């Protein structure tokens, strides 16, 4: 066996599970600002956003700039001295369980803060351009800020309750954002689908949290993990079930087979939402949960890693194959995300904690970049379908250049970010002896390179097939793409085996440590196989979709018999869920509700209606019509009648009036004379 | 107003009882160097003129004649005012001033009235008041 142990592990053995880290000073103490500022910004946008020139977008971008800068400071502090800080405030108490709110600053969470802050800042800036002229920009930015804030709440959680609150907040915000253009039924249905599928998985998360918390007597993650590290017998009994249930929760948020169905539909939302959702918030939550609870999976619940590995492996290959048949550019990227999440989860399952998180880190950059690029293309050609694109290389040079950088990074071409992270995952498969998984991972790498090559050739090469004249996006949109392209290139250089392994130290900086294998140099055969697979994928894409441009479309419509219908229908999973689960449950419930409705509720309602009607009839006929109305009408009729007679006095003849006046005067005189 | 109307027998009212007048701070005055003209004579003239005016006001069809009748009534009142003023001491110049006021107002009234009648005549080619009954029920 390899005797390489990392610095952390060596130190851990010396100091018996307690390593001296810094406490991060005032910046860690004030890290609650990271969570509060987005929520304050959310409220501010809701109430004051409409009055601002950018409809509230400036508040959102400002809040995210703050989060980014603060996260960068925390990250630097962590890099320099290693920070482990945790603080909790008691909010409420139920029996012996304290409900707490707090924040964690350690290597893992500061890595996530930085990813969220950086990606959110860039994508919000991009959204300023992308959402210009939208129907509800204020609400969009409010929900977007809520999205990022909920994710920060989740990541900063020192206890499982707060983690669930943030988790649900992310789900709510994603529902709002996916259905942002709810005028189309399809979009609001996609939002609901995301919400429901996540709810199914959340049941696992909530039960898992309780299963783990009850034997420990505390919801604090550190207490649970301390019990795990200390080999407490109470928790050992439930460790497998707790870990498996938490993973069900992670399967929902991180879109693992068979709960991945919501993610492609979530493309109904605006593109910046997809970008943020796929890069930094939402789908990374599941992987983060696995990472945060990793000490549990490392040894005590090691059997629970088997389903994690299997599900991750299935996900990475089936989602990769689905991406090949998509025409919608965003759906290609969505299935690509599912596939990459499969890599991360499979890495976690294989015991490669660092490799999984490292892929999360690099994936955030290039997937965020690819979505922004796709958004830029969609913004320009007003269609999501690649059959409406083509030849965009010339009119959109910046988008093209950055998109290609993202594609090569995702395909895993040396020396871009994806190469290092994917290689580390494949090497971990090899080291742990999961040969079958390694083979599937390599096939997945080939498929990844193939569908990305297909996307690039269909979108940017050949002839333009859409309408109108495509144009480059404004600078506010291209600048974030350029920054992300830079990161997609260099993002992987923070963890080069044998050269510099800063990333390993960052995510290893945490209170509870565990043993993990870290390769000291590249696993050269795996590097060779992985790179070959990626190159073959690109070459295959080149031959199929580029070499002879005339037949490009013919080839795109080429369909492999048997396999194509299966992929086209997404393995019939949606049909299975609809006909197998939703309809059978919906039917009896609907019938029962209908029966209750027509016999019980309607009876009550009808009785109430009958009594009310009788009462109303009495009031109407006897009280109102025969009483009040008659009196009022009588007054009105008599006034009308009298007026009709009296008005005849008004003849209009002045001399009659004058005569009346004279007669009156004479009568007055006579009166004075006689009675005076 | 009720200068001469007091709780007295009716026959006494026109006798200009000097004592009664003196009791009210008034004094009967006889114009100098002239034949004594009785107040009654002026009052009768005024009454006749006024009646004539009333008659004209009520029966004439032509609006101009109606206006003329009103003038007649006003002037009848003027005669009364001036007569009372000249026969009563201590009345100040009230009667004359009032007469002048009446003349002024009458002049204004005639100015406006004639203008109205003129416009009516232009619009309807008639100044017959019987036809001007638009303002009825």
PDB file of C-alpha atoms in Angstrom, chain A residues 647-660 662 672-673 676, chain B residues 5 10 54 56-61 66 129-130 132-137:
ATOM      1  CA  UNK A 647     -94.373  72.262 -11.734  1.00  0.00           C
ATOM      2  CA  UNK A 648     -97.254  73.249 -13.969  1.00  0.00           C
ATOM      3  CA  UNK A 649     -97.261  76.561 -12.076  1.00  0.00           C
ATOM      4  CA  UNK A 650     -94.017  77.342 -13.790  1.00  0.00           C
ATOM      5  CA  UNK A 651     -95.574  78.544 -17.037  1.00  0.00           C
ATOM      6  CA  UNK A 652     -92.701  80.622 -18.263  1.00  0.00           C
ATOM      7  CA  UNK A 653     -94.989  83.579 -18.924  1.00  0.00           C
ATOM      8  CA  UNK A 654     -93.513  86.614 -17.153  1.00  0.00           C
ATOM      9  CA  UNK A 655     -96.708  88.497 -17.010  1.00  0.00           C
ATOM     10  CA  UNK A 656     -98.385  85.761 -15.041  1.00  0.00           C
ATOM     11  CA  UNK A 657     -95.551  85.948 -12.551  1.00  0.00           C
ATOM     12  CA  UNK A 658     -95.838  89.696 -12.454  1.00  0.00           C
ATOM     13  CA  UNK A 659     -99.587  89.370 -11.925  1.00  0.00           C
ATOM     14  CA  UNK A 660     -99.006  86.997  -9.065  1.00  0.00           C
ATOM     15  CA  UNK A 662     -99.008  92.298  -7.854  1.00  0.00           C
ATOM     16  CA  UNK A 672    -101.674  95.561   6.703  1.00  0.00           C
ATOM     17  CA  UNK A 673    -104.605  97.869   6.392  1.00  0.00           C
ATOM     18  CA  UNK A 676    -102.554  96.432  11.082  1.00  0.00           C
TER      19      UNK A 676
ATOM     20  CA  UNK B   5     -99.220 104.381   9.805  1.00  0.00           C
ATOM     21  CA  UNK B  10    -108.148 106.108   9.148  1.00  0.00           C
ATOM     22  CA  UNK B  54     -99.223  97.866 -13.223  1.00  0.00           C
ATOM     23  CA  UNK B  56     -99.297  98.106 -18.618  1.00  0.00           C
ATOM     24  CA  UNK B  57     -97.030  95.524 -17.024  1.00  0.00           C
ATOM     25  CA  UNK B  58     -99.758  92.945 -16.909  1.00  0.00           C
ATOM     26  CA  UNK B  59    -101.481  93.409 -20.216  1.00  0.00           C
ATOM     27  CA  UNK B  60     -99.067  94.722 -22.818  1.00  0.00           C
ATOM     28  CA  UNK B  61     -97.598  92.055 -25.106  1.00  0.00           C
ATOM     29  CA  UNK B  66     -93.671  96.222 -20.457  1.00  0.00           C
ATOM     30  CA  UNK B 129     -93.561  88.339 -24.016  1.00  0.00           C
ATOM     31  CA  UNK B 130     -96.234  85.667 -24.394  1.00  0.00           C
ATOM     32  CA  UNK B 132     -91.015  83.967 -24.402  1.00  0.00           C
ATOM     33  CA  UNK B 133     -92.077  81.038 -22.257  1.00  0.00           C
ATOM     34  CA  UNK B 134     -89.050  78.781 -22.705  1.00  0.00           C
ATOM     35  CA  UNK B 135     -88.288  78.684 -18.984  1.00  0.00           C
ATOM     36  CA  UNK B 136     -91.331  76.601 -18.098  1.00  0.00           C
ATOM     37  CA  UNK B 137     -91.879  73.067 -16.946  1.00  0.00           C
TER      38      UNK B 137
END
